[in-house]
Amino acid sequence: MVLQSPKGDIIECVVLLQFPTTNNEDEYEAILTGLDLAKVAGALSVILYSDSQVVIGHINGDYEAKGVRMKKYLHLIRRQMIQT
């Protein structure tokens, strides 16, 4: 993932997950990590870009998250978005 400040400063981060995941879970983990990093860096707002239409559709409310794990990830993202 890549974080970029309004001034153009860039932070690149790689996340290595130590447990089996689906592609969508990988996307959620990356977003959660990015939101955590943005919060630590003092971000007041965040613009999120992702190539996962499904995950962004969940976050935007365009798609319904199905399954217990997807709903948990979506809940974590929404909670983080409120706190960031």
PDB file of N, CA, C and O in Angstrom:
ATOM      1  N   MET A   1       0.841  -1.156   0.000  1.00  0.00           N
ATOM      2  CA  MET A   1       0.000   0.000   0.000  1.00  0.00           C
ATOM      3  C   MET A   1       0.889   1.221   0.000  1.00  0.00           C
ATOM      4  O   MET A   1       2.056   1.159   0.403  1.00  0.00           O
ATOM      5  N   VAL A   2       0.336   2.329  -0.446  1.00  0.00           N
ATOM      6  CA  VAL A   2       1.064   3.581  -0.514  1.00  0.00           C
ATOM      7  C   VAL A   2       0.219   4.669   0.151  1.00  0.00           C
ATOM      8  O   VAL A   2      -0.957   4.817  -0.155  1.00  0.00           O
ATOM      9  N   LEU A   3       0.837   5.401   1.058  1.00  0.00           N
ATOM     10  CA  LEU A   3       0.201   6.566   1.666  1.00  0.00           C
ATOM     11  C   LEU A   3       0.909   7.797   1.135  1.00  0.00           C
ATOM     12  O   LEU A   3       2.136   7.820   1.053  1.00  0.00           O
ATOM     13  N   GLN A   4       0.146   8.812   0.782  1.00  0.00           N
ATOM     14  CA  GLN A   4       0.731  10.044   0.276  1.00  0.00           C
ATOM     15  C   GLN A   4       0.123  11.225   1.011  1.00  0.00           C
ATOM     16  O   GLN A   4      -1.096  11.344   1.112  1.00  0.00           O
ATOM     17  N   SER A   5       0.990  12.089   1.515  1.00  0.00           N
ATOM     18  CA  SER A   5       0.527  13.280   2.223  1.00  0.00           C
ATOM     19  C   SER A   5       0.110  14.342   1.214  1.00  0.00           C
ATOM     20  O   SER A   5       0.467  14.257   0.034  1.00  0.00           O
ATOM     21  N   PRO A   6      -0.625  15.347   1.668  1.00  0.00           N
ATOM     22  CA  PRO A   6      -0.985  16.443   0.761  1.00  0.00           C
ATOM     23  C   PRO A   6       0.240  17.149   0.169  1.00  0.00           C
ATOM     24  O   PRO A   6       0.168  17.708  -0.919  1.00  0.00           O
ATOM     25  N   LYS A   7       1.369  17.085   0.875  1.00  0.00           N
ATOM     26  CA  LYS A   7       2.610  17.703   0.377  1.00  0.00           C
ATOM     27  C   LYS A   7       3.361  16.795  -0.588  1.00  0.00           C
ATOM     28  O   LYS A   7       4.367  17.190  -1.151  1.00  0.00           O
ATOM     29  N   GLY A   8       2.876  15.562  -0.761  1.00  0.00           N
ATOM     30  CA  GLY A   8       3.513  14.640  -1.694  1.00  0.00           C
ATOM     31  C   GLY A   8       4.451  13.642  -1.044  1.00  0.00           C
ATOM     32  O   GLY A   8       5.052  12.820  -1.736  1.00  0.00           O
ATOM     33  N   ASP A   9       4.618  13.708   0.283  1.00  0.00           N
ATOM     34  CA  ASP A   9       5.443  12.724   0.968  1.00  0.00           C
ATOM     35  C   ASP A   9       4.797  11.350   0.820  1.00  0.00           C
ATOM     36  O   ASP A   9       3.578  11.206   0.936  1.00  0.00           O
ATOM     37  N   ILE A  10       5.617  10.335   0.582  1.00  0.00           N
ATOM     38  CA  ILE A  10       5.093   8.997   0.319  1.00  0.00           C
ATOM     39  C   ILE A  10       5.637   8.000   1.335  1.00  0.00           C
ATOM     40  O   ILE A  10       6.823   7.998   1.640  1.00  0.00           O
ATOM     41  N   ILE A  11       4.735   7.158   1.841  1.00  0.00           N
ATOM     42  CA  ILE A  11       5.102   6.037   2.698  1.00  0.00           C
ATOM     43  C   ILE A  11       4.603   4.777   1.999  1.00  0.00           C
ATOM     44  O   ILE A  11       3.421   4.665   1.684  1.00  0.00           O
ATOM     45  N   GLU A  12       5.513   3.851   1.737  1.00  0.00           N
ATOM     46  CA  GLU A  12       5.138   2.573   1.147  1.00  0.00           C
ATOM     47  C   GLU A  12       5.204   1.508   2.226  1.00  0.00           C
ATOM     48  O   GLU A  12       6.118   1.503   3.037  1.00  0.00           O
ATOM     49  N   CYS A  13       4.231   0.632   2.235  1.00  0.00           N
ATOM     50  CA  CYS A  13       4.150  -0.378   3.281  1.00  0.00           C
ATOM     51  C   CYS A  13       3.702  -1.698   2.674  1.00  0.00           C
ATOM     52  O   CYS A  13       2.819  -1.734   1.828  1.00  0.00           O
ATOM     53  N   VAL A  14       4.318  -2.767   3.125  1.00  0.00           N
ATOM     54  CA  VAL A  14       3.924  -4.110   2.717  1.00  0.00           C
ATOM     55  C   VAL A  14       3.400  -4.822   3.954  1.00  0.00           C
ATOM     56  O   VAL A  14       4.005  -4.744   5.017  1.00  0.00           O
ATOM     57  N   VAL A  15       2.291  -5.498   3.812  1.00  0.00           N
ATOM     58  CA  VAL A  15       1.696  -6.231   4.925  1.00  0.00           C
ATOM     59  C   VAL A  15       1.785  -7.720   4.608  1.00  0.00           C
ATOM     60  O   VAL A  15       1.330  -8.162   3.556  1.00  0.00           O
ATOM     61  N   LEU A  16       2.406  -8.472   5.499  1.00  0.00           N
ATOM     62  CA  LEU A  16       2.501  -9.917   5.344  1.00  0.00           C
ATOM     63  C   LEU A  16       1.549 -10.545   6.355  1.00  0.00           C
ATOM     64  O   LEU A  16       1.744 -10.417   7.561  1.00  0.00           O
ATOM     65  N   LEU A  17       0.518 -11.181   5.856  1.00  0.00           N
ATOM     66  CA  LEU A  17      -0.469 -11.807   6.733  1.00  0.00           C
ATOM     67  C   LEU A  17      -0.013 -13.228   7.060  1.00  0.00           C
ATOM     68  O   LEU A  17       0.408 -13.970   6.167  1.00  0.00           O
ATOM     69  N   GLN A  18      -0.103 -13.591   8.306  1.00  0.00           N
ATOM     70  CA  GLN A  18       0.357 -14.897   8.770  1.00  0.00           C
ATOM     71  C   GLN A  18      -0.797 -15.888   8.942  1.00  0.00           C
ATOM     72  O   GLN A  18      -0.729 -16.792   9.762  1.00  0.00           O
ATOM     73  N   PHE A  19      -1.863 -15.674   8.184  1.00  0.00           N
ATOM     74  CA  PHE A  19      -3.018 -16.563   8.243  1.00  0.00           C
ATOM     75  C   PHE A  19      -3.674 -16.598   6.875  1.00  0.00           C
ATOM     76  O   PHE A  19      -3.516 -15.672   6.086  1.00  0.00           O
ATOM     77  N   PRO A  20      -4.389 -17.678   6.567  1.00  0.00           N
ATOM     78  CA  PRO A  20      -5.021 -17.791   5.238  1.00  0.00           C
ATOM     79  C   PRO A  20      -6.167 -16.787   5.080  1.00  0.00           C
ATOM     80  O   PRO A  20      -6.944 -16.568   6.015  1.00  0.00           O
ATOM     81  N   THR A  21      -6.233 -16.173   3.911  1.00  0.00           N
ATOM     82  CA  THR A  21      -7.273 -15.178   3.634  1.00  0.00           C
ATOM     83  C   THR A  21      -7.749 -15.314   2.187  1.00  0.00           C
ATOM     84  O   THR A  21      -7.074 -15.892   1.350  1.00  0.00           O
ATOM     85  N   THR A  22      -8.897 -14.719   1.934  1.00  0.00           N
ATOM     86  CA  THR A  22      -9.387 -14.594   0.565  1.00  0.00           C
ATOM     87  C   THR A  22      -8.848 -13.284  -0.006  1.00  0.00           C
ATOM     88  O   THR A  22      -8.299 -12.449   0.733  1.00  0.00           O
ATOM     89  N   ASN A  23      -9.031 -13.065  -1.291  1.00  0.00           N
ATOM     90  CA  ASN A  23      -8.598 -11.798  -1.903  1.00  0.00           C
ATOM     91  C   ASN A  23      -9.283 -10.601  -1.250  1.00  0.00           C
ATOM     92  O   ASN A  23      -8.657  -9.571  -1.001  1.00  0.00           O
ATOM     93  N   ASN A  24     -10.586 -10.722  -0.982  1.00  0.00           N
ATOM     94  CA  ASN A  24     -11.307  -9.610  -0.362  1.00  0.00           C
ATOM     95  C   ASN A  24     -10.802  -9.343   1.058  1.00  0.00           C
ATOM     96  O   ASN A  24     -10.685  -8.194   1.475  1.00  0.00           O
ATOM     97  N   GLU A  25     -10.486 -10.406   1.789  1.00  0.00           N
ATOM     98  CA  GLU A  25      -9.937 -10.221   3.129  1.00  0.00           C
ATOM     99  C   GLU A  25      -8.578  -9.531   3.070  1.00  0.00           C
ATOM    100  O   GLU A  25      -8.270  -8.684   3.917  1.00  0.00           O
ATOM    101  N   ASP A  26      -7.773  -9.880   2.065  1.00  0.00           N
ATOM    102  CA  ASP A  26      -6.492  -9.183   1.861  1.00  0.00           C
ATOM    103  C   ASP A  26      -6.720  -7.684   1.668  1.00  0.00           C
ATOM    104  O   ASP A  26      -6.004  -6.855   2.236  1.00  0.00           O
ATOM    105  N   GLU A  27      -7.702  -7.349   0.853  1.00  0.00           N
ATOM    106  CA  GLU A  27      -8.011  -5.935   0.604  1.00  0.00           C
ATOM    107  C   GLU A  27      -8.433  -5.228   1.890  1.00  0.00           C
ATOM    108  O   GLU A  27      -8.003  -4.120   2.169  1.00  0.00           O
ATOM    109  N   TYR A  28      -9.295  -5.885   2.661  1.00  0.00           N
ATOM    110  CA  TYR A  28      -9.729  -5.299   3.931  1.00  0.00           C
ATOM    111  C   TYR A  28      -8.555  -5.110   4.879  1.00  0.00           C
ATOM    112  O   TYR A  28      -8.437  -4.079   5.537  1.00  0.00           O
ATOM    113  N   GLU A  29      -7.678  -6.087   4.972  1.00  0.00           N
ATOM    114  CA  GLU A  29      -6.507  -5.981   5.849  1.00  0.00           C
ATOM    115  C   GLU A  29      -5.616  -4.811   5.428  1.00  0.00           C
ATOM    116  O   GLU A  29      -5.122  -4.064   6.274  1.00  0.00           O
ATOM    117  N   ALA A  30      -5.424  -4.647   4.127  1.00  0.00           N
ATOM    118  CA  ALA A  30      -4.606  -3.539   3.632  1.00  0.00           C
ATOM    119  C   ALA A  30      -5.248  -2.196   3.972  1.00  0.00           C
ATOM    120  O   ALA A  30      -4.569  -1.258   4.401  1.00  0.00           O
ATOM    121  N   ILE A  31      -6.554  -2.102   3.811  1.00  0.00           N
ATOM    122  CA  ILE A  31      -7.252  -0.848   4.121  1.00  0.00           C
ATOM    123  C   ILE A  31      -7.176  -0.552   5.605  1.00  0.00           C
ATOM    124  O   ILE A  31      -6.895   0.595   6.012  1.00  0.00           O
ATOM    125  N   LEU A  32      -7.396  -1.558   6.448  1.00  0.00           N
ATOM    126  CA  LEU A  32      -7.306  -1.359   7.899  1.00  0.00           C
ATOM    127  C   LEU A  32      -5.907  -0.897   8.305  1.00  0.00           C
ATOM    128  O   LEU A  32      -5.756   0.025   9.109  1.00  0.00           O
ATOM    129  N   THR A  33      -4.889  -1.517   7.724  1.00  0.00           N
ATOM    130  CA  THR A  33      -3.514  -1.120   8.026  1.00  0.00           C
ATOM    131  C   THR A  33      -3.250   0.312   7.566  1.00  0.00           C
ATOM    132  O   THR A  33      -2.649   1.106   8.283  1.00  0.00           O
ATOM    133  N   GLY A  34      -3.726   0.647   6.379  1.00  0.00           N
ATOM    134  CA  GLY A  34      -3.548   2.007   5.864  1.00  0.00           C
ATOM    135  C   GLY A  34      -4.240   3.040   6.737  1.00  0.00           C
ATOM    136  O   GLY A  34      -3.680   4.106   7.013  1.00  0.00           O
ATOM    137  N   LEU A  35      -5.440   2.732   7.208  1.00  0.00           N
ATOM    138  CA  LEU A  35      -6.149   3.661   8.091  1.00  0.00           C
ATOM    139  C   LEU A  35      -5.415   3.817   9.424  1.00  0.00           C
ATOM    140  O   LEU A  35      -5.326   4.923   9.964  1.00  0.00           O
ATOM    141  N   ASP A  36      -4.872   2.709   9.935  1.00  0.00           N
ATOM    142  CA  ASP A  36      -4.082   2.779  11.171  1.00  0.00           C
ATOM    143  C   ASP A  36      -2.849   3.669  10.979  1.00  0.00           C
ATOM    144  O   ASP A  36      -2.542   4.518  11.811  1.00  0.00           O
ATOM    145  N   LEU A  37      -2.147   3.464   9.867  1.00  0.00           N
ATOM    146  CA  LEU A  37      -0.955   4.266   9.589  1.00  0.00           C
ATOM    147  C   LEU A  37      -1.307   5.743   9.408  1.00  0.00           C
ATOM    148  O   LEU A  37      -0.585   6.626   9.884  1.00  0.00           O
ATOM    149  N   ALA A  38      -2.397   6.006   8.726  1.00  0.00           N
ATOM    150  CA  ALA A  38      -2.821   7.392   8.514  1.00  0.00           C
ATOM    151  C   ALA A  38      -3.140   8.058   9.855  1.00  0.00           C
ATOM    152  O   ALA A  38      -2.783   9.221  10.083  1.00  0.00           O
ATOM    153  N   LYS A  39      -3.770   7.308  10.736  1.00  0.00           N
ATOM    154  CA  LYS A  39      -4.103   7.849  12.055  1.00  0.00           C
ATOM    155  C   LYS A  39      -2.830   8.167  12.841  1.00  0.00           C
ATOM    156  O   LYS A  39      -2.707   9.246  13.426  1.00  0.00           O
ATOM    157  N   VAL A  40      -1.881   7.240  12.845  1.00  0.00           N
ATOM    158  CA  VAL A  40      -0.617   7.443  13.551  1.00  0.00           C
ATOM    159  C   VAL A  40       0.146   8.638  12.967  1.00  0.00           C
ATOM    160  O   VAL A  40       0.784   9.400  13.702  1.00  0.00           O
ATOM    161  N   ALA A  41       0.041   8.814  11.657  1.00  0.00           N
ATOM    162  CA  ALA A  41       0.733   9.924  10.991  1.00  0.00           C
ATOM    163  C   ALA A  41       0.034  11.265  11.223  1.00  0.00           C
ATOM    164  O   ALA A  41       0.531  12.302  10.822  1.00  0.00           O
ATOM    165  N   GLY A  42      -1.145  11.233  11.860  1.00  0.00           N
ATOM    166  CA  GLY A  42      -1.853  12.468  12.168  1.00  0.00           C
ATOM    167  C   GLY A  42      -2.792  12.953  11.086  1.00  0.00           C
ATOM    168  O   GLY A  42      -3.171  14.124  11.067  1.00  0.00           O
ATOM    169  N   ALA A  43      -3.201  12.061  10.195  1.00  0.00           N
ATOM    170  CA  ALA A  43      -4.098  12.461   9.112  1.00  0.00           C
ATOM    171  C   ALA A  43      -5.435  12.954   9.673  1.00  0.00           C
ATOM    172  O   ALA A  43      -5.990  12.363  10.588  1.00  0.00           O
ATOM    173  N   LEU A  44      -5.907  14.041   9.112  1.00  0.00           N
ATOM    174  CA  LEU A  44      -7.212  14.570   9.490  1.00  0.00           C
ATOM    175  C   LEU A  44      -8.308  14.054   8.572  1.00  0.00           C
ATOM    176  O   LEU A  44      -9.481  14.026   8.940  1.00  0.00           O
ATOM    177  N   SER A  45      -7.936  13.679   7.379  1.00  0.00           N
ATOM    178  CA  SER A  45      -8.871  13.067   6.439  1.00  0.00           C
ATOM    179  C   SER A  45      -8.099  12.104   5.546  1.00  0.00           C
ATOM    180  O   SER A  45      -6.880  12.204   5.416  1.00  0.00           O
ATOM    181  N   VAL A  46      -8.826  11.186   4.949  1.00  0.00           N
ATOM    182  CA  VAL A  46      -8.207  10.156   4.120  1.00  0.00           C
ATOM    183  C   VAL A  46      -9.035   9.976   2.854  1.00  0.00           C
ATOM    184  O   VAL A  46     -10.266   9.943   2.914  1.00  0.00           O
ATOM    185  N   ILE A  47      -8.361   9.877   1.722  1.00  0.00           N
ATOM    186  CA  ILE A  47      -9.005   9.497   0.471  1.00  0.00           C
ATOM    187  C   ILE A  47      -8.480   8.111   0.146  1.00  0.00           C
ATOM    188  O   ILE A  47      -7.276   7.899   0.043  1.00  0.00           O
ATOM    189  N   LEU A  48      -9.389   7.175   0.007  1.00  0.00           N
ATOM    190  CA  LEU A  48      -9.028   5.782  -0.195  1.00  0.00           C
ATOM    191  C   LEU A  48      -9.232   5.390  -1.649  1.00  0.00           C
ATOM    192  O   LEU A  48     -10.294   5.634  -2.220  1.00  0.00           O
ATOM    193  N   TYR A  49      -8.196   4.797  -2.235  1.00  0.00           N
ATOM    194  CA  TYR A  49      -8.284   4.240  -3.579  1.00  0.00           C
ATOM    195  C   TYR A  49      -8.009   2.746  -3.475  1.00  0.00           C
ATOM    196  O   TYR A  49      -7.089   2.331  -2.768  1.00  0.00           O
ATOM    197  N   SER A  50      -8.782   1.947  -4.159  1.00  0.00           N
ATOM    198  CA  SER A  50      -8.578   0.500  -4.169  1.00  0.00           C
ATOM    199  C   SER A  50      -9.044  -0.043  -5.505  1.00  0.00           C
ATOM    200  O   SER A  50      -9.970   0.487  -6.115  1.00  0.00           O
ATOM    201  N   ASP A  51      -8.418  -1.140  -5.937  1.00  0.00           N
ATOM    202  CA  ASP A  51      -8.848  -1.769  -7.181  1.00  0.00           C
ATOM    203  C   ASP A  51      -9.894  -2.855  -6.933  1.00  0.00           C
ATOM    204  O   ASP A  51     -10.300  -3.545  -7.848  1.00  0.00           O
ATOM    205  N   SER A  52     -10.341  -2.983  -5.682  1.00  0.00           N
ATOM    206  CA  SER A  52     -11.352  -3.988  -5.358  1.00  0.00           C
ATOM    207  C   SER A  52     -12.747  -3.373  -5.399  1.00  0.00           C
ATOM    208  O   SER A  52     -13.175  -2.702  -4.464  1.00  0.00           O
ATOM    209  N   GLN A  53     -13.445  -3.618  -6.483  1.00  0.00           N
ATOM    210  CA  GLN A  53     -14.802  -3.084  -6.637  1.00  0.00           C
ATOM    211  C   GLN A  53     -15.725  -3.636  -5.551  1.00  0.00           C
ATOM    212  O   GLN A  53     -16.589  -2.921  -5.041  1.00  0.00           O
ATOM    213  N   VAL A  54     -15.529  -4.875  -5.170  1.00  0.00           N
ATOM    214  CA  VAL A  54     -16.386  -5.504  -4.166  1.00  0.00           C
ATOM    215  C   VAL A  54     -16.205  -4.831  -2.805  1.00  0.00           C
ATOM    216  O   VAL A  54     -17.174  -4.429  -2.167  1.00  0.00           O
ATOM    217  N   VAL A  55     -14.966  -4.700  -2.360  1.00  0.00           N
ATOM    218  CA  VAL A  55     -14.705  -4.125  -1.035  1.00  0.00           C
ATOM    219  C   VAL A  55     -15.135  -2.660  -0.997  1.00  0.00           C
ATOM    220  O   VAL A  55     -15.782  -2.223  -0.040  1.00  0.00           O
ATOM    221  N   ILE A  56     -14.821  -1.896  -2.014  1.00  0.00           N
ATOM    222  CA  ILE A  56     -15.243  -0.491  -2.047  1.00  0.00           C
ATOM    223  C   ILE A  56     -16.767  -0.413  -2.105  1.00  0.00           C
ATOM    224  O   ILE A  56     -17.375   0.445  -1.461  1.00  0.00           O
ATOM    225  N   GLY A  57     -17.393  -1.338  -2.821  1.00  0.00           N
ATOM    226  CA  GLY A  57     -18.854  -1.393  -2.848  1.00  0.00           C
ATOM    227  C   GLY A  57     -19.439  -1.673  -1.472  1.00  0.00           C
ATOM    228  O   GLY A  57     -20.458  -1.105  -1.092  1.00  0.00           O
ATOM    229  N   HIS A  58     -18.776  -2.527  -0.705  1.00  0.00           N
ATOM    230  CA  HIS A  58     -19.209  -2.773   0.678  1.00  0.00           C
ATOM    231  C   HIS A  58     -19.100  -1.499   1.505  1.00  0.00           C
ATOM    232  O   HIS A  58     -20.045  -1.110   2.206  1.00  0.00           O
ATOM    233  N   ILE A  59     -17.945  -0.859   1.425  1.00  0.00           N
ATOM    234  CA  ILE A  59     -17.688   0.335   2.237  1.00  0.00           C
ATOM    235  C   ILE A  59     -18.657   1.458   1.877  1.00  0.00           C
ATOM    236  O   ILE A  59     -19.184   2.140   2.760  1.00  0.00           O
ATOM    237  N   ASN A  60     -18.906   1.650   0.598  1.00  0.00           N
ATOM    238  CA  ASN A  60     -19.811   2.712   0.144  1.00  0.00           C
ATOM    239  C   ASN A  60     -21.280   2.373   0.360  1.00  0.00           C
ATOM    240  O   ASN A  60     -22.144   3.235   0.225  1.00  0.00           O
ATOM    241  N   GLY A  61     -21.566   1.109   0.652  1.00  0.00           N
ATOM    242  CA  GLY A  61     -22.949   0.689   0.838  1.00  0.00           C
ATOM    243  C   GLY A  61     -23.645   0.301  -0.455  1.00  0.00           C
ATOM    244  O   GLY A  61     -24.847   0.075  -0.469  1.00  0.00           O
ATOM    245  N   ASP A  62     -22.881   0.216  -1.540  1.00  0.00           N
ATOM    246  CA  ASP A  62     -23.461  -0.193  -2.822  1.00  0.00           C
ATOM    247  C   ASP A  62     -23.737  -1.692  -2.858  1.00  0.00           C
ATOM    248  O   ASP A  62     -24.653  -2.137  -3.546  1.00  0.00           O
ATOM    249  N   TYR A  63     -22.910  -2.473  -2.153  1.00  0.00           N
ATOM    250  CA  TYR A  63     -23.067  -3.924  -2.085  1.00  0.00           C
ATOM    251  C   TYR A  63     -23.237  -4.329  -0.635  1.00  0.00           C
ATOM    252  O   TYR A  63     -22.688  -3.699   0.265  1.00  0.00           O
ATOM    253  N   GLU A  64     -23.965  -5.409  -0.435  1.00  0.00           N
ATOM    254  CA  GLU A  64     -24.126  -5.951   0.910  1.00  0.00           C
ATOM    255  C   GLU A  64     -22.984  -6.919   1.201  1.00  0.00           C
ATOM    256  O   GLU A  64     -22.665  -7.779   0.385  1.00  0.00           O
ATOM    257  N   ALA A  65     -22.352  -6.746   2.346  1.00  0.00           N
ATOM    258  CA  ALA A  65     -21.314  -7.684   2.765  1.00  0.00           C
ATOM    259  C   ALA A  65     -22.000  -8.957   3.241  1.00  0.00           C
ATOM    260  O   ALA A  65     -22.887  -8.907   4.085  1.00  0.00           O
ATOM    261  N   LYS A  66     -21.587 -10.072   2.672  1.00  0.00           N
ATOM    262  CA  LYS A  66     -22.198 -11.349   3.037  1.00  0.00           C
ATOM    263  C   LYS A  66     -21.172 -12.191   3.787  1.00  0.00           C
ATOM    264  O   LYS A  66     -19.985 -12.118   3.520  1.00  0.00           O
ATOM    265  N   GLY A  67     -21.654 -12.971   4.700  1.00  0.00           N
ATOM    266  CA  GLY A  67     -20.771 -13.823   5.485  1.00  0.00           C
ATOM    267  C   GLY A  67     -20.289 -13.099   6.728  1.00  0.00           C
ATOM    268  O   GLY A  67     -20.136 -11.874   6.747  1.00  0.00           O
ATOM    269  N   VAL A  68     -20.055 -13.867   7.749  1.00  0.00           N
ATOM    270  CA  VAL A  68     -19.665 -13.313   9.042  1.00  0.00           C
ATOM    271  C   VAL A  68     -18.339 -12.559   8.957  1.00  0.00           C
ATOM    272  O   VAL A  68     -18.212 -11.444   9.476  1.00  0.00           O
ATOM    273  N   ARG A  69     -17.350 -13.134   8.285  1.00  0.00           N
ATOM    274  CA  ARG A  69     -16.028 -12.492   8.224  1.00  0.00           C
ATOM    275  C   ARG A  69     -16.074 -11.166   7.468  1.00  0.00           C
ATOM    276  O   ARG A  69     -15.486 -10.183   7.896  1.00  0.00           O
ATOM    277  N   MET A  70     -16.793 -11.136   6.339  1.00  0.00           N
ATOM    278  CA  MET A  70     -16.883  -9.890   5.569  1.00  0.00           C
ATOM    279  C   MET A  70     -17.604  -8.810   6.371  1.00  0.00           C
ATOM    280  O   MET A  70     -17.220  -7.645   6.347  1.00  0.00           O
ATOM    281  N   LYS A  71     -18.639  -9.198   7.084  1.00  0.00           N
ATOM    282  CA  LYS A  71     -19.372  -8.224   7.903  1.00  0.00           C
ATOM    283  C   LYS A  71     -18.503  -7.688   9.036  1.00  0.00           C
ATOM    284  O   LYS A  71     -18.558  -6.502   9.358  1.00  0.00           O
ATOM    285  N   LYS A  72     -17.664  -8.549   9.622  1.00  0.00           N
ATOM    286  CA  LYS A  72     -16.751  -8.099  10.678  1.00  0.00           C
ATOM    287  C   LYS A  72     -15.730  -7.116  10.125  1.00  0.00           C
ATOM    288  O   LYS A  72     -15.448  -6.088  10.733  1.00  0.00           O
ATOM    289  N   TYR A  73     -15.158  -7.438   8.965  1.00  0.00           N
ATOM    290  CA  TYR A  73     -14.200  -6.524   8.339  1.00  0.00           C
ATOM    291  C   TYR A  73     -14.859  -5.180   8.031  1.00  0.00           C
ATOM    292  O   TYR A  73     -14.291  -4.127   8.302  1.00  0.00           O
ATOM    293  N   LEU A  74     -16.043  -5.218   7.476  1.00  0.00           N
ATOM    294  CA  LEU A  74     -16.744  -3.983   7.143  1.00  0.00           C
ATOM    295  C   LEU A  74     -17.007  -3.156   8.396  1.00  0.00           C
ATOM    296  O   LEU A  74     -16.815  -1.941   8.394  1.00  0.00           O
ATOM    297  N   HIS A  75     -17.404  -3.805   9.480  1.00  0.00           N
ATOM    298  CA  HIS A  75     -17.625  -3.103  10.745  1.00  0.00           C
ATOM    299  C   HIS A  75     -16.333  -2.437  11.232  1.00  0.00           C
ATOM    300  O   HIS A  75     -16.346  -1.274  11.658  1.00  0.00           O
ATOM    301  N   LEU A  76     -15.210  -3.155  11.154  1.00  0.00           N
ATOM    302  CA  LEU A  76     -13.926  -2.592  11.573  1.00  0.00           C
ATOM    303  C   LEU A  76     -13.539  -1.381  10.731  1.00  0.00           C
ATOM    304  O   LEU A  76     -13.061  -0.370  11.252  1.00  0.00           O
ATOM    305  N   ILE A  77     -13.741  -1.479   9.420  1.00  0.00           N
ATOM    306  CA  ILE A  77     -13.416  -0.363   8.522  1.00  0.00           C
ATOM    307  C   ILE A  77     -14.271   0.846   8.864  1.00  0.00           C
ATOM    308  O   ILE A  77     -13.756   1.966   9.002  1.00  0.00           O
ATOM    309  N   ARG A  78     -15.550   0.653   8.998  1.00  0.00           N
ATOM    310  CA  ARG A  78     -16.443   1.785   9.283  1.00  0.00           C
ATOM    311  C   ARG A  78     -16.115   2.417  10.624  1.00  0.00           C
ATOM    312  O   ARG A  78     -16.143   3.645  10.760  1.00  0.00           O
ATOM    313  N   ARG A  79     -15.790   1.600  11.611  1.00  0.00           N
ATOM    314  CA  ARG A  79     -15.403   2.140  12.920  1.00  0.00           C
ATOM    315  C   ARG A  79     -14.112   2.952  12.804  1.00  0.00           C
ATOM    316  O   ARG A  79     -13.996   4.029  13.362  1.00  0.00           O
ATOM    317  N   GLN A  80     -13.151   2.426  12.059  1.00  0.00           N
ATOM    318  CA  GLN A  80     -11.884   3.136  11.847  1.00  0.00           C
ATOM    319  C   GLN A  80     -12.108   4.446  11.104  1.00  0.00           C
ATOM    320  O   GLN A  80     -11.460   5.443  11.398  1.00  0.00           O
ATOM    321  N   MET A  81     -13.003   4.441  10.128  1.00  0.00           N
ATOM    322  CA  MET A  81     -13.251   5.650   9.349  1.00  0.00           C
ATOM    323  C   MET A  81     -13.836   6.756  10.225  1.00  0.00           C
ATOM    324  O   MET A  81     -13.527   7.929  10.031  1.00  0.00           O
ATOM    325  N   ILE A  82     -14.640   6.386  11.187  1.00  0.00           N
ATOM    326  CA  ILE A  82     -15.217   7.372  12.090  1.00  0.00           C
ATOM    327  C   ILE A  82     -14.141   7.937  13.008  1.00  0.00           C
ATOM    328  O   ILE A  82     -14.113   9.133  13.291  1.00  0.00           O
ATOM    329  N   GLN A  83     -13.202   7.097  13.447  1.00  0.00           N
ATOM    330  CA  GLN A  83     -12.161   7.507  14.381  1.00  0.00           C
ATOM    331  C   GLN A  83     -11.029   8.251  13.712  1.00  0.00           C
ATOM    332  O   GLN A  83     -10.294   8.968  14.356  1.00  0.00           O
ATOM    333  N   THR A  84     -10.831   8.056  12.413  1.00  0.00           N
ATOM    334  CA  THR A  84      -9.695   8.677  11.726  1.00  0.00           C
ATOM    335  C   THR A  84     -10.000  10.101  11.343  1.00  0.00           C
ATOM    336  O   THR A  84     -11.031  10.460  10.950  1.00  0.00           O
TER     337      THR A  84
END
